[in-house]
């Protein structure tokens, strides 16, 4: 993954694209993975970070990984600004299906909307 960034707290927002795309949040300790698709990667990661920092994230797996300093972010694909929400969700779904093969794990979110 050439667009990997690292620990969610160490990524300056300015380094994240303001474009649509698919990203991955990875618990380095347990191997658990969350895949999300969004119209604005920078904004969405900022929302995740804010909720996690305030201990208000609705995803307990992500919150636990963050609290232990083990949550890492990877931008999997940046899409054209004209991409539709439906198309972003479709691409996100492809990544969700491919992750168990790519990472040889079963721990992944099954939700396809972000």
PDB file of N, CA and C in Angstrom:
ATOM      1  N   UNK A   1       0.849  -1.182   0.000  1.00  0.00           N
ATOM      2  CA  UNK A   1       0.000   0.000   0.000  1.00  0.00           C
ATOM      3  C   UNK A   1       0.887   1.234   0.000  1.00  0.00           C
ATOM      4  N   UNK A   2       1.029   1.850  -1.121  1.00  0.00           N
ATOM      5  CA  UNK A   2       1.942   2.974  -1.238  1.00  0.00           C
ATOM      6  C   UNK A   2       1.425   4.241  -0.578  1.00  0.00           C
ATOM      7  N   UNK A   3       0.122   4.339  -0.320  1.00  0.00           N
ATOM      8  CA  UNK A   3      -0.438   5.535   0.280  1.00  0.00           C
ATOM      9  C   UNK A   3      -0.647   5.393   1.773  1.00  0.00           C
ATOM     10  N   UNK A   4       0.208   4.628   2.447  1.00  0.00           N
ATOM     11  CA  UNK A   4       0.043   4.454   3.885  1.00  0.00           C
ATOM     12  C   UNK A   4       0.553   5.686   4.602  1.00  0.00           C
ATOM     13  N   UNK A   5      -0.028   5.970   5.737  1.00  0.00           N
ATOM     14  CA  UNK A   5       0.359   7.143   6.488  1.00  0.00           C
ATOM     15  C   UNK A   5       0.905   6.823   7.867  1.00  0.00           C
ATOM     16  N   UNK A   6       0.227   5.991   8.631  1.00  0.00           N
ATOM     17  CA  UNK A   6       0.710   5.680   9.965  1.00  0.00           C
ATOM     18  C   UNK A   6      -0.325   5.910  11.035  1.00  0.00           C
ATOM     19  N   UNK A   7       0.165   6.097  12.257  1.00  0.00           N
ATOM     20  CA  UNK A   7      -0.705   6.258  13.411  1.00  0.00           C
ATOM     21  C   UNK A   7      -1.652   7.437  13.210  1.00  0.00           C
ATOM     22  N   UNK A   8      -2.916   7.237  13.536  1.00  0.00           N
ATOM     23  CA  UNK A   8      -3.947   8.247  13.278  1.00  0.00           C
ATOM     24  C   UNK A   8      -3.652   9.586  13.960  1.00  0.00           C
ATOM     25  N   UNK A   9      -2.974   9.572  15.103  1.00  0.00           N
ATOM     26  CA  UNK A   9      -2.652  10.818  15.800  1.00  0.00           C
ATOM     27  C   UNK A   9      -1.458  11.551  15.194  1.00  0.00           C
ATOM     28  N   UNK A  10      -0.670  10.871  14.397  1.00  0.00           N
ATOM     29  CA  UNK A  10       0.551  11.474  13.859  1.00  0.00           C
ATOM     30  C   UNK A  10       0.420  11.975  12.425  1.00  0.00           C
ATOM     31  N   UNK A  11      -0.779  11.905  11.878  1.00  0.00           N
ATOM     32  CA  UNK A  11      -0.993  12.330  10.494  1.00  0.00           C
ATOM     33  C   UNK A  11      -1.557  13.746  10.488  1.00  0.00           C
ATOM     34  N   UNK A  12      -0.794  14.708   9.965  1.00  0.00           N
ATOM     35  CA  UNK A  12      -1.360  16.057   9.846  1.00  0.00           C
ATOM     36  C   UNK A  12      -2.531  16.024   8.852  1.00  0.00           C
ATOM     37  N   UNK A  13      -3.610  16.671   9.195  1.00  0.00           N
ATOM     38  CA  UNK A  13      -4.780  16.689   8.308  1.00  0.00           C
ATOM     39  C   UNK A  13      -4.412  17.192   6.922  1.00  0.00           C
ATOM     40  N   UNK A  14      -3.508  18.146   6.838  1.00  0.00           N
ATOM     41  CA  UNK A  14      -3.122  18.712   5.535  1.00  0.00           C
ATOM     42  C   UNK A  14      -2.485  17.661   4.611  1.00  0.00           C
ATOM     43  N   UNK A  15      -1.991  16.563   5.175  1.00  0.00           N
ATOM     44  CA  UNK A  15      -1.382  15.509   4.370  1.00  0.00           C
ATOM     45  C   UNK A  15      -2.404  14.525   3.792  1.00  0.00           C
ATOM     46  N   UNK A  16      -3.651  14.637   4.223  1.00  0.00           N
ATOM     47  CA  UNK A  16      -4.707  13.753   3.720  1.00  0.00           C
ATOM     48  C   UNK A  16      -5.437  14.444   2.566  1.00  0.00           C
ATOM     49  N   UNK A  17      -5.803  13.688   1.544  1.00  0.00           N
ATOM     50  CA  UNK A  17      -6.495  14.299   0.402  1.00  0.00           C
ATOM     51  C   UNK A  17      -7.906  14.766   0.748  1.00  0.00           C
ATOM     52  N   UNK A  18      -8.320  15.860   0.124  1.00  0.00           N
ATOM     53  CA  UNK A  18      -9.681  16.371   0.290  1.00  0.00           C
ATOM     54  C   UNK A  18     -10.575  15.815  -0.824  1.00  0.00           C
ATOM     55  N   UNK A  19     -10.268  14.637  -1.274  1.00  0.00           N
ATOM     56  CA  UNK A  19     -10.993  14.020  -2.379  1.00  0.00           C
ATOM     57  C   UNK A  19     -11.700  12.757  -1.908  1.00  0.00           C
ATOM     58  N   UNK A  20     -12.605  12.256  -2.745  1.00  0.00           N
ATOM     59  CA  UNK A  20     -13.256  10.983  -2.427  1.00  0.00           C
ATOM     60  C   UNK A  20     -12.237   9.852  -2.438  1.00  0.00           C
ATOM     61  N   UNK A  21     -12.562   8.799  -1.705  1.00  0.00           N
ATOM     62  CA  UNK A  21     -11.684   7.642  -1.718  1.00  0.00           C
ATOM     63  C   UNK A  21     -12.086   6.602  -0.698  1.00  0.00           C
ATOM     64  N   UNK A  22     -11.214   5.612  -0.586  1.00  0.00           N
ATOM     65  CA  UNK A  22     -11.406   4.514   0.361  1.00  0.00           C
ATOM     66  C   UNK A  22     -10.174   4.469   1.258  1.00  0.00           C
ATOM     67  N   UNK A  23     -10.433   4.335   2.547  1.00  0.00           N
ATOM     68  CA  UNK A  23      -9.354   4.301   3.537  1.00  0.00           C
ATOM     69  C   UNK A  23      -9.528   3.081   4.425  1.00  0.00           C
ATOM     70  N   UNK A  24      -8.486   2.774   5.143  1.00  0.00           N
ATOM     71  CA  UNK A  24      -8.487   1.619   6.035  1.00  0.00           C
ATOM     72  C   UNK A  24      -7.974   2.078   7.395  1.00  0.00           C
ATOM     73  N   UNK A  25      -8.643   1.678   8.459  1.00  0.00           N
ATOM     74  CA  UNK A  25      -8.170   1.891   9.832  1.00  0.00           C
ATOM     75  C   UNK A  25      -7.789   0.516  10.360  1.00  0.00           C
ATOM     76  N   UNK A  26      -6.574   0.396  10.857  1.00  0.00           N
ATOM     77  CA  UNK A  26      -6.020  -0.913  11.209  1.00  0.00           C
ATOM     78  C   UNK A  26      -5.528  -0.914  12.646  1.00  0.00           C
ATOM     79  N   UNK A  27      -6.026  -1.864  13.428  1.00  0.00           N
ATOM     80  CA  UNK A  27      -5.529  -2.084  14.781  1.00  0.00           C
ATOM     81  C   UNK A  27      -4.278  -2.947  14.641  1.00  0.00           C
ATOM     82  N   UNK A  28      -3.120  -2.342  14.816  1.00  0.00           N
ATOM     83  CA  UNK A  28      -1.848  -3.044  14.604  1.00  0.00           C
ATOM     84  C   UNK A  28      -1.667  -4.215  15.571  1.00  0.00           C
ATOM     85  N   UNK A  29      -2.258  -4.122  16.748  1.00  0.00           N
ATOM     86  CA  UNK A  29      -2.067  -5.181  17.740  1.00  0.00           C
ATOM     87  C   UNK A  29      -2.916  -6.420  17.449  1.00  0.00           C
ATOM     88  N   UNK A  30      -4.212  -6.203  17.144  1.00  0.00           N
ATOM     89  CA  UNK A  30      -5.116  -7.345  16.949  1.00  0.00           C
ATOM     90  C   UNK A  30      -5.259  -7.739  15.485  1.00  0.00           C
ATOM     91  N   UNK A  31      -4.909  -6.834  14.581  1.00  0.00           N
ATOM     92  CA  UNK A  31      -5.075  -7.093  13.160  1.00  0.00           C
ATOM     93  C   UNK A  31      -6.442  -6.701  12.626  1.00  0.00           C
ATOM     94  N   UNK A  32      -7.334  -6.239  13.502  1.00  0.00           N
ATOM     95  CA  UNK A  32      -8.690  -5.869  13.102  1.00  0.00           C
ATOM     96  C   UNK A  32      -8.636  -4.703  12.123  1.00  0.00           C
ATOM     97  N   UNK A  33      -9.491  -4.734  11.112  1.00  0.00           N
ATOM     98  CA  UNK A  33      -9.489  -3.721  10.052  1.00  0.00           C
ATOM     99  C   UNK A  33     -10.882  -3.159   9.838  1.00  0.00           C
ATOM    100  N   UNK A  34     -10.926  -1.850   9.638  1.00  0.00           N
ATOM    101  CA  UNK A  34     -12.145  -1.134   9.271  1.00  0.00           C
ATOM    102  C   UNK A  34     -11.890  -0.463   7.933  1.00  0.00           C
ATOM    103  N   UNK A  35     -12.763  -0.664   6.970  1.00  0.00           N
ATOM    104  CA  UNK A  35     -12.642  -0.024   5.661  1.00  0.00           C
ATOM    105  C   UNK A  35     -13.781   0.972   5.527  1.00  0.00           C
ATOM    106  N   UNK A  36     -13.462   2.175   5.074  1.00  0.00           N
ATOM    107  CA  UNK A  36     -14.480   3.201   4.879  1.00  0.00           C
ATOM    108  C   UNK A  36     -14.311   3.895   3.550  1.00  0.00           C
ATOM    109  N   UNK A  37     -15.425   4.310   2.986  1.00  0.00           N
ATOM    110  CA  UNK A  37     -15.420   5.093   1.764  1.00  0.00           C
ATOM    111  C   UNK A  37     -16.081   6.430   2.049  1.00  0.00           C
ATOM    112  N   UNK A  38     -15.609   7.490   1.421  1.00  0.00           N
ATOM    113  CA  UNK A  38     -16.102   8.819   1.730  1.00  0.00           C
ATOM    114  C   UNK A  38     -15.904   9.774   0.572  1.00  0.00           C
ATOM    115  N   UNK A  39     -16.661  10.870   0.563  1.00  0.00           N
ATOM    116  CA  UNK A  39     -16.508  11.916  -0.451  1.00  0.00           C
ATOM    117  C   UNK A  39     -15.315  12.818  -0.145  1.00  0.00           C
ATOM    118  N   UNK A  40     -14.837  12.814   1.110  1.00  0.00           N
ATOM    119  CA  UNK A  40     -13.713  13.663   1.493  1.00  0.00           C
ATOM    120  C   UNK A  40     -12.891  12.927   2.560  1.00  0.00           C
ATOM    121  N   UNK A  41     -11.767  12.360   2.151  1.00  0.00           N
ATOM    122  CA  UNK A  41     -10.948  11.553   3.062  1.00  0.00           C
ATOM    123  C   UNK A  41     -10.462  12.387   4.243  1.00  0.00           C
ATOM    124  N   UNK A  42      -9.964  13.578   4.000  1.00  0.00           N
ATOM    125  CA  UNK A  42      -9.442  14.423   5.081  1.00  0.00           C
ATOM    126  C   UNK A  42     -10.510  14.684   6.140  1.00  0.00           C
ATOM    127  N   UNK A  43     -11.688  15.074   5.684  1.00  0.00           N
ATOM    128  CA  UNK A  43     -12.777  15.380   6.609  1.00  0.00           C
ATOM    129  C   UNK A  43     -13.194  14.144   7.402  1.00  0.00           C
ATOM    130  N   UNK A  44     -13.316  13.005   6.735  1.00  0.00           N
ATOM    131  CA  UNK A  44     -13.781  11.793   7.414  1.00  0.00           C
ATOM    132  C   UNK A  44     -12.783  11.305   8.459  1.00  0.00           C
ATOM    133  N   UNK A  45     -11.494  11.327   8.123  1.00  0.00           N
ATOM    134  CA  UNK A  45     -10.474  10.914   9.101  1.00  0.00           C
ATOM    135  C   UNK A  45     -10.471  11.881  10.281  1.00  0.00           C
ATOM    136  N   UNK A  46     -10.685  13.167  10.004  1.00  0.00           N
ATOM    137  CA  UNK A  46     -10.754  14.155  11.087  1.00  0.00           C
ATOM    138  C   UNK A  46     -11.925  13.877  12.017  1.00  0.00           C
ATOM    139  N   UNK A  47     -13.059  13.459  11.462  1.00  0.00           N
ATOM    140  CA  UNK A  47     -14.223  13.101  12.286  1.00  0.00           C
ATOM    141  C   UNK A  47     -13.894  11.881  13.149  1.00  0.00           C
ATOM    142  N   UNK A  48     -13.313  10.848  12.520  1.00  0.00           N
ATOM    143  CA  UNK A  48     -12.909   9.672  13.304  1.00  0.00           C
ATOM    144  C   UNK A  48     -11.988  10.100  14.448  1.00  0.00           C
ATOM    145  N   UNK A  49     -10.959  10.887  14.129  1.00  0.00           N
ATOM    146  CA  UNK A  49      -9.966  11.296  15.125  1.00  0.00           C
ATOM    147  C   UNK A  49     -10.613  12.078  16.262  1.00  0.00           C
ATOM    148  N   UNK A  50     -11.514  12.988  15.924  1.00  0.00           N
ATOM    149  CA  UNK A  50     -12.189  13.792  16.947  1.00  0.00           C
ATOM    150  C   UNK A  50     -13.027  12.919  17.882  1.00  0.00           C
ATOM    151  N   UNK A  51     -13.817  12.010  17.306  1.00  0.00           N
ATOM    152  CA  UNK A  51     -14.631  11.114  18.129  1.00  0.00           C
ATOM    153  C   UNK A  51     -13.762  10.215  19.006  1.00  0.00           C
ATOM    154  N   UNK A  52     -12.691   9.697  18.436  1.00  0.00           N
ATOM    155  CA  UNK A  52     -11.784   8.818  19.187  1.00  0.00           C
ATOM    156  C   UNK A  52     -11.109   9.580  20.325  1.00  0.00           C
ATOM    157  N   UNK A  53     -10.636  10.778  20.024  1.00  0.00           N
ATOM    158  CA  UNK A  53      -9.952  11.594  21.027  1.00  0.00           C
ATOM    159  C   UNK A  53     -10.877  11.917  22.207  1.00  0.00           C
ATOM    160  N   UNK A  54     -12.160  12.141  21.904  1.00  0.00           N
ATOM    161  CA  UNK A  54     -13.140  12.455  22.951  1.00  0.00           C
ATOM    162  C   UNK A  54     -13.766  11.205  23.563  1.00  0.00           C
ATOM    163  N   UNK A  55     -13.290  10.016  23.129  1.00  0.00           N
ATOM    164  CA  UNK A  55     -13.814   8.736  23.620  1.00  0.00           C
ATOM    165  C   UNK A  55     -15.311   8.591  23.340  1.00  0.00           C
ATOM    166  N   UNK A  56     -15.731   9.065  22.164  1.00  0.00           N
ATOM    167  CA  UNK A  56     -17.141   9.044  21.786  1.00  0.00           C
ATOM    168  C   UNK A  56     -17.397   8.223  20.522  1.00  0.00           C
ATOM    169  N   UNK A  57     -16.394   7.502  20.035  1.00  0.00           N
ATOM    170  CA  UNK A  57     -16.585   6.752  18.789  1.00  0.00           C
ATOM    171  C   UNK A  57     -17.572   5.614  19.021  1.00  0.00           C
ATOM    172  N   UNK A  58     -18.459   5.402  18.060  1.00  0.00           N
ATOM    173  CA  UNK A  58     -19.477   4.355  18.208  1.00  0.00           C
ATOM    174  C   UNK A  58     -18.929   2.959  17.921  1.00  0.00           C
ATOM    175  N   UNK A  59     -17.759   2.876  17.306  1.00  0.00           N
ATOM    176  CA  UNK A  59     -17.157   1.577  17.020  1.00  0.00           C
ATOM    177  C   UNK A  59     -16.172   1.232  18.140  1.00  0.00           C
ATOM    178  N   UNK A  60     -16.560   0.276  18.981  1.00  0.00           N
ATOM    179  CA  UNK A  60     -15.747  -0.076  20.149  1.00  0.00           C
ATOM    180  C   UNK A  60     -14.368  -0.605  19.777  1.00  0.00           C
ATOM    181  N   UNK A  61     -14.268  -1.353  18.675  1.00  0.00           N
ATOM    182  CA  UNK A  61     -12.976  -1.887  18.238  1.00  0.00           C
ATOM    183  C   UNK A  61     -12.005  -0.752  17.916  1.00  0.00           C
ATOM    184  N   UNK A  62     -12.500   0.247  17.184  1.00  0.00           N
ATOM    185  CA  UNK A  62     -11.653   1.389  16.845  1.00  0.00           C
ATOM    186  C   UNK A  62     -11.256   2.161  18.100  1.00  0.00           C
ATOM    187  N   UNK A  63     -12.213   2.339  19.004  1.00  0.00           N
ATOM    188  CA  UNK A  63     -11.926   3.086  20.232  1.00  0.00           C
ATOM    189  C   UNK A  63     -10.864   2.390  21.070  1.00  0.00           C
ATOM    190  N   UNK A  64     -10.970   1.071  21.195  1.00  0.00           N
ATOM    191  CA  UNK A  64      -9.972   0.316  21.970  1.00  0.00           C
ATOM    192  C   UNK A  64      -8.588   0.421  21.335  1.00  0.00           C
ATOM    193  N   UNK A  65      -8.521   0.274  20.022  1.00  0.00           N
ATOM    194  CA  UNK A  65      -7.234   0.364  19.322  1.00  0.00           C
ATOM    195  C   UNK A  65      -6.630   1.758  19.493  1.00  0.00           C
ATOM    196  N   UNK A  66      -7.469   2.784  19.381  1.00  0.00           N
ATOM    197  CA  UNK A  66      -6.998   4.159  19.544  1.00  0.00           C
ATOM    198  C   UNK A  66      -6.480   4.384  20.965  1.00  0.00           C
ATOM    199  N   UNK A  67      -7.244   3.927  21.939  1.00  0.00           N
ATOM    200  CA  UNK A  67      -6.858   4.127  23.340  1.00  0.00           C
ATOM    201  C   UNK A  67      -5.511   3.476  23.655  1.00  0.00           C
ATOM    202  N   UNK A  68      -5.174   2.415  22.942  1.00  0.00           N
ATOM    203  CA  UNK A  68      -3.892   1.722  23.150  1.00  0.00           C
ATOM    204  C   UNK A  68      -2.786   2.254  22.238  1.00  0.00           C
ATOM    205  N   UNK A  69      -3.113   3.257  21.404  1.00  0.00           N
ATOM    206  CA  UNK A  69      -2.114   3.825  20.493  1.00  0.00           C
ATOM    207  C   UNK A  69      -1.780   2.915  19.325  1.00  0.00           C
ATOM    208  N   UNK A  70      -2.706   2.026  18.984  1.00  0.00           N
ATOM    209  CA  UNK A  70      -2.455   1.025  17.945  1.00  0.00           C
ATOM    210  C   UNK A  70      -3.265   1.238  16.669  1.00  0.00           C
ATOM    211  N   UNK A  71      -3.915   2.399  16.499  1.00  0.00           N
ATOM    212  CA  UNK A  71      -4.783   2.606  15.336  1.00  0.00           C
ATOM    213  C   UNK A  71      -4.023   3.355  14.237  1.00  0.00           C
ATOM    214  N   UNK A  72      -3.922   2.710  13.084  1.00  0.00           N
ATOM    215  CA  UNK A  72      -3.184   3.256  11.954  1.00  0.00           C
ATOM    216  C   UNK A  72      -4.121   3.475  10.766  1.00  0.00           C
ATOM    217  N   UNK A  73      -3.798   4.478   9.954  1.00  0.00           N
ATOM    218  CA  UNK A  73      -4.601   4.857   8.797  1.00  0.00           C
ATOM    219  C   UNK A  73      -3.823   4.601   7.519  1.00  0.00           C
ATOM    220  N   UNK A  74      -4.514   4.063   6.525  1.00  0.00           N
ATOM    221  CA  UNK A  74      -3.964   3.881   5.180  1.00  0.00           C
ATOM    222  C   UNK A  74      -4.999   4.388   4.188  1.00  0.00           C
ATOM    223  N   UNK A  75      -4.596   5.198   3.255  1.00  0.00           N
ATOM    224  CA  UNK A  75      -5.481   5.603   2.177  1.00  0.00           C
ATOM    225  C   UNK A  75      -5.287   4.580   1.062  1.00  0.00           C
ATOM    226  N   UNK A  76      -6.330   3.830   0.760  1.00  0.00           N
ATOM    227  CA  UNK A  76      -6.226   2.758  -0.229  1.00  0.00           C
ATOM    228  C   UNK A  76      -6.338   3.276  -1.651  1.00  0.00           C
ATOM    229  N   UNK A  77      -7.255   4.214  -1.869  1.00  0.00           N
ATOM    230  CA  UNK A  77      -7.427   4.762  -3.220  1.00  0.00           C
ATOM    231  C   UNK A  77      -8.041   6.155  -3.119  1.00  0.00           C
ATOM    232  N   UNK A  78      -7.519   7.065  -3.933  1.00  0.00           N
ATOM    233  CA  UNK A  78      -8.080   8.406  -4.069  1.00  0.00           C
ATOM    234  C   UNK A  78      -8.792   8.434  -5.420  1.00  0.00           C
ATOM    235  N   UNK A  79     -10.039   8.881  -5.408  1.00  0.00           N
ATOM    236  CA  UNK A  79     -10.880   8.867  -6.600  1.00  0.00           C
ATOM    237  C   UNK A  79     -11.079  10.279  -7.152  1.00  0.00           C
ATOM    238  N   UNK A  80     -11.529  10.392  -8.384  1.00  0.00           N
ATOM    239  CA  UNK A  80     -11.822  11.714  -8.940  1.00  0.00           C
ATOM    240  C   UNK A  80     -12.906  12.424  -8.123  1.00  0.00           C
ATOM    241  N   UNK A  81     -12.820  13.736  -8.059  1.00  0.00           N
ATOM    242  CA  UNK A  81     -13.781  14.535  -7.288  1.00  0.00           C
ATOM    243  C   UNK A  81     -15.214  14.363  -7.768  1.00  0.00           C
ATOM    244  N   UNK A  82     -15.394  13.937  -8.984  1.00  0.00           N
ATOM    245  CA  UNK A  82     -16.734  13.782  -9.560  1.00  0.00           C
ATOM    246  C   UNK A  82     -17.398  12.455  -9.204  1.00  0.00           C
ATOM    247  N   UNK A  83     -16.701  11.583  -8.475  1.00  0.00           N
ATOM    248  CA  UNK A  83     -17.233  10.256  -8.152  1.00  0.00           C
ATOM    249  C   UNK A  83     -18.493  10.369  -7.297  1.00  0.00           C
ATOM    250  N   UNK A  84     -19.491   9.550  -7.591  1.00  0.00           N
ATOM    251  CA  UNK A  84     -20.754   9.574  -6.853  1.00  0.00           C
ATOM    252  C   UNK A  84     -20.649   8.740  -5.578  1.00  0.00           C
ATOM    253  N   UNK A  85     -21.554   9.020  -4.650  1.00  0.00           N
ATOM    254  CA  UNK A  85     -21.593   8.255  -3.390  1.00  0.00           C
ATOM    255  C   UNK A  85     -21.823   6.774  -3.671  1.00  0.00           C
ATOM    256  N   UNK A  86     -22.692   6.475  -4.615  1.00  0.00           N
ATOM    257  CA  UNK A  86     -22.976   5.086  -4.965  1.00  0.00           C
ATOM    258  C   UNK A  86     -21.723   4.386  -5.469  1.00  0.00           C
ATOM    259  N   UNK A  87     -20.979   5.054  -6.324  1.00  0.00           N
ATOM    260  CA  UNK A  87     -19.748   4.464  -6.879  1.00  0.00           C
ATOM    261  C   UNK A  87     -18.695   4.294  -5.784  1.00  0.00           C
ATOM    262  N   UNK A  88     -18.583   5.266  -4.876  1.00  0.00           N
ATOM    263  CA  UNK A  88     -17.633   5.163  -3.762  1.00  0.00           C
ATOM    264  C   UNK A  88     -17.978   3.950  -2.899  1.00  0.00           C
ATOM    265  N   UNK A  89     -19.262   3.760  -2.605  1.00  0.00           N
ATOM    266  CA  UNK A  89     -19.690   2.607  -1.807  1.00  0.00           C
ATOM    267  C   UNK A  89     -19.400   1.298  -2.528  1.00  0.00           C
ATOM    268  N   UNK A  90     -19.551   1.295  -3.837  1.00  0.00           N
ATOM    269  CA  UNK A  90     -19.256   0.096  -4.628  1.00  0.00           C
ATOM    270  C   UNK A  90     -17.759  -0.238  -4.536  1.00  0.00           C
ATOM    271  N   UNK A  91     -16.918   0.756  -4.680  1.00  0.00           N
ATOM    272  CA  UNK A  91     -15.465   0.545  -4.599  1.00  0.00           C
ATOM    273  C   UNK A  91     -15.074   0.127  -3.187  1.00  0.00           C
ATOM    274  N   UNK A  92     -15.684   0.737  -2.186  1.00  0.00           N
ATOM    275  CA  UNK A  92     -15.444   0.359  -0.791  1.00  0.00           C
ATOM    276  C   UNK A  92     -15.786  -1.118  -0.594  1.00  0.00           C
ATOM    277  N   UNK A  93     -16.907  -1.552  -1.163  1.00  0.00           N
ATOM    278  CA  UNK A  93     -17.320  -2.949  -1.061  1.00  0.00           C
ATOM    279  C   UNK A  93     -16.306  -3.903  -1.678  1.00  0.00           C
ATOM    280  N   UNK A  94     -15.696  -3.503  -2.784  1.00  0.00           N
ATOM    281  CA  UNK A  94     -14.648  -4.327  -3.405  1.00  0.00           C
ATOM    282  C   UNK A  94     -13.472  -4.507  -2.445  1.00  0.00           C
ATOM    283  N   UNK A  95     -13.078  -3.425  -1.800  1.00  0.00           N
ATOM    284  CA  UNK A  95     -11.970  -3.515  -0.851  1.00  0.00           C
ATOM    285  C   UNK A  95     -12.338  -4.371   0.351  1.00  0.00           C
ATOM    286  N   UNK A  96     -13.561  -4.227   0.847  1.00  0.00           N
ATOM    287  CA  UNK A  96     -13.988  -5.033   1.997  1.00  0.00           C
ATOM    288  C   UNK A  96     -13.910  -6.522   1.648  1.00  0.00           C
ATOM    289  N   UNK A  97     -14.352  -6.873   0.449  1.00  0.00           N
ATOM    290  CA  UNK A  97     -14.291  -8.273   0.028  1.00  0.00           C
ATOM    291  C   UNK A  97     -12.859  -8.749  -0.179  1.00  0.00           C
ATOM    292  N   UNK A  98     -11.967  -7.857  -0.594  1.00  0.00           N
ATOM    293  CA  UNK A  98     -10.577  -8.243  -0.890  1.00  0.00           C
ATOM    294  C   UNK A  98      -9.686  -8.290   0.346  1.00  0.00           C
ATOM    295  N   UNK A  99     -10.019  -7.560   1.396  1.00  0.00           N
ATOM    296  CA  UNK A  99      -9.143  -7.453   2.572  1.00  0.00           C
ATOM    297  C   UNK A  99      -8.773  -8.808   3.174  1.00  0.00           C
ATOM    298  N   UNK A 100      -9.718  -9.748   3.370  1.00  0.00           N
ATOM    299  CA  UNK A 100      -9.306 -11.035   3.958  1.00  0.00           C
ATOM    300  C   UNK A 100      -8.232 -11.751   3.139  1.00  0.00           C
ATOM    301  N   UNK A 101      -8.267 -11.590   1.842  1.00  0.00           N
ATOM    302  CA  UNK A 101      -7.241 -12.193   0.987  1.00  0.00           C
ATOM    303  C   UNK A 101      -5.930 -11.429   1.099  1.00  0.00           C
ATOM    304  N   UNK A 102      -6.015 -10.111   1.058  1.00  0.00           N
ATOM    305  CA  UNK A 102      -4.811  -9.276   1.110  1.00  0.00           C
ATOM    306  C   UNK A 102      -4.088  -9.376   2.445  1.00  0.00           C
ATOM    307  N   UNK A 103      -4.859  -9.468   3.533  1.00  0.00           N
ATOM    308  CA  UNK A 103      -4.267  -9.473   4.865  1.00  0.00           C
ATOM    309  C   UNK A 103      -4.313 -10.832   5.547  1.00  0.00           C
ATOM    310  N   UNK A 104      -4.947 -11.818   4.934  1.00  0.00           N
ATOM    311  CA  UNK A 104      -5.083 -13.165   5.501  1.00  0.00           C
ATOM    312  C   UNK A 104      -5.671 -13.131   6.911  1.00  0.00           C
ATOM    313  N   UNK A 105      -6.769 -12.389   7.058  1.00  0.00           N
ATOM    314  CA  UNK A 105      -7.468 -12.283   8.348  1.00  0.00           C
ATOM    315  C   UNK A 105      -8.964 -12.365   8.116  1.00  0.00           C
ATOM    316  N   UNK A 106      -9.737 -12.543   9.201  1.00  0.00           N
ATOM    317  CA  UNK A 106     -11.193 -12.500   9.088  1.00  0.00           C
ATOM    318  C   UNK A 106     -11.786 -11.283   9.791  1.00  0.00           C
ATOM    319  N   UNK A 107     -11.007 -10.543  10.534  1.00  0.00           N
ATOM    320  CA  UNK A 107     -11.525  -9.442  11.341  1.00  0.00           C
ATOM    321  C   UNK A 107     -11.669  -8.184  10.513  1.00  0.00           C
ATOM    322  N   UNK A 108     -12.894  -7.911  10.105  1.00  0.00           N
ATOM    323  CA  UNK A 108     -13.150  -6.729   9.283  1.00  0.00           C
ATOM    324  C   UNK A 108     -14.577  -6.268   9.516  1.00  0.00           C
ATOM    325  N   UNK A 109     -14.784  -4.977   9.376  1.00  0.00           N
ATOM    326  CA  UNK A 109     -16.143  -4.466   9.456  1.00  0.00           C
ATOM    327  C   UNK A 109     -16.931  -4.961   8.256  1.00  0.00           C
ATOM    328  N   UNK A 110     -18.195  -5.175   8.419  1.00  0.00           N
ATOM    329  CA  UNK A 110     -19.021  -5.632   7.308  1.00  0.00           C
ATOM    330  C   UNK A 110     -19.939  -4.535   6.801  1.00  0.00           C
ATOM    331  N   UNK A 111     -19.854  -3.362   7.393  1.00  0.00           N
ATOM    332  CA  UNK A 111     -20.701  -2.259   7.004  1.00  0.00           C
ATOM    333  C   UNK A 111     -20.102  -1.570   5.781  1.00  0.00           C
ATOM    334  N   UNK A 112     -20.912  -1.261   4.818  1.00  0.00           N
ATOM    335  CA  UNK A 112     -20.408  -0.647   3.589  1.00  0.00           C
ATOM    336  C   UNK A 112     -20.805   0.810   3.449  1.00  0.00           C
ATOM    337  N   UNK A 113     -21.269   1.480   4.486  1.00  0.00           N
ATOM    338  CA  UNK A 113     -21.564   2.913   4.365  1.00  0.00           C
ATOM    339  C   UNK A 113     -20.761   3.648   5.415  1.00  0.00           C
ATOM    340  N   UNK A 114     -20.283   4.791   5.009  1.00  0.00           N
ATOM    341  CA  UNK A 114     -19.493   5.605   5.929  1.00  0.00           C
ATOM    342  C   UNK A 114     -19.878   7.047   5.779  1.00  0.00           C
TER     343      UNK A 114
END
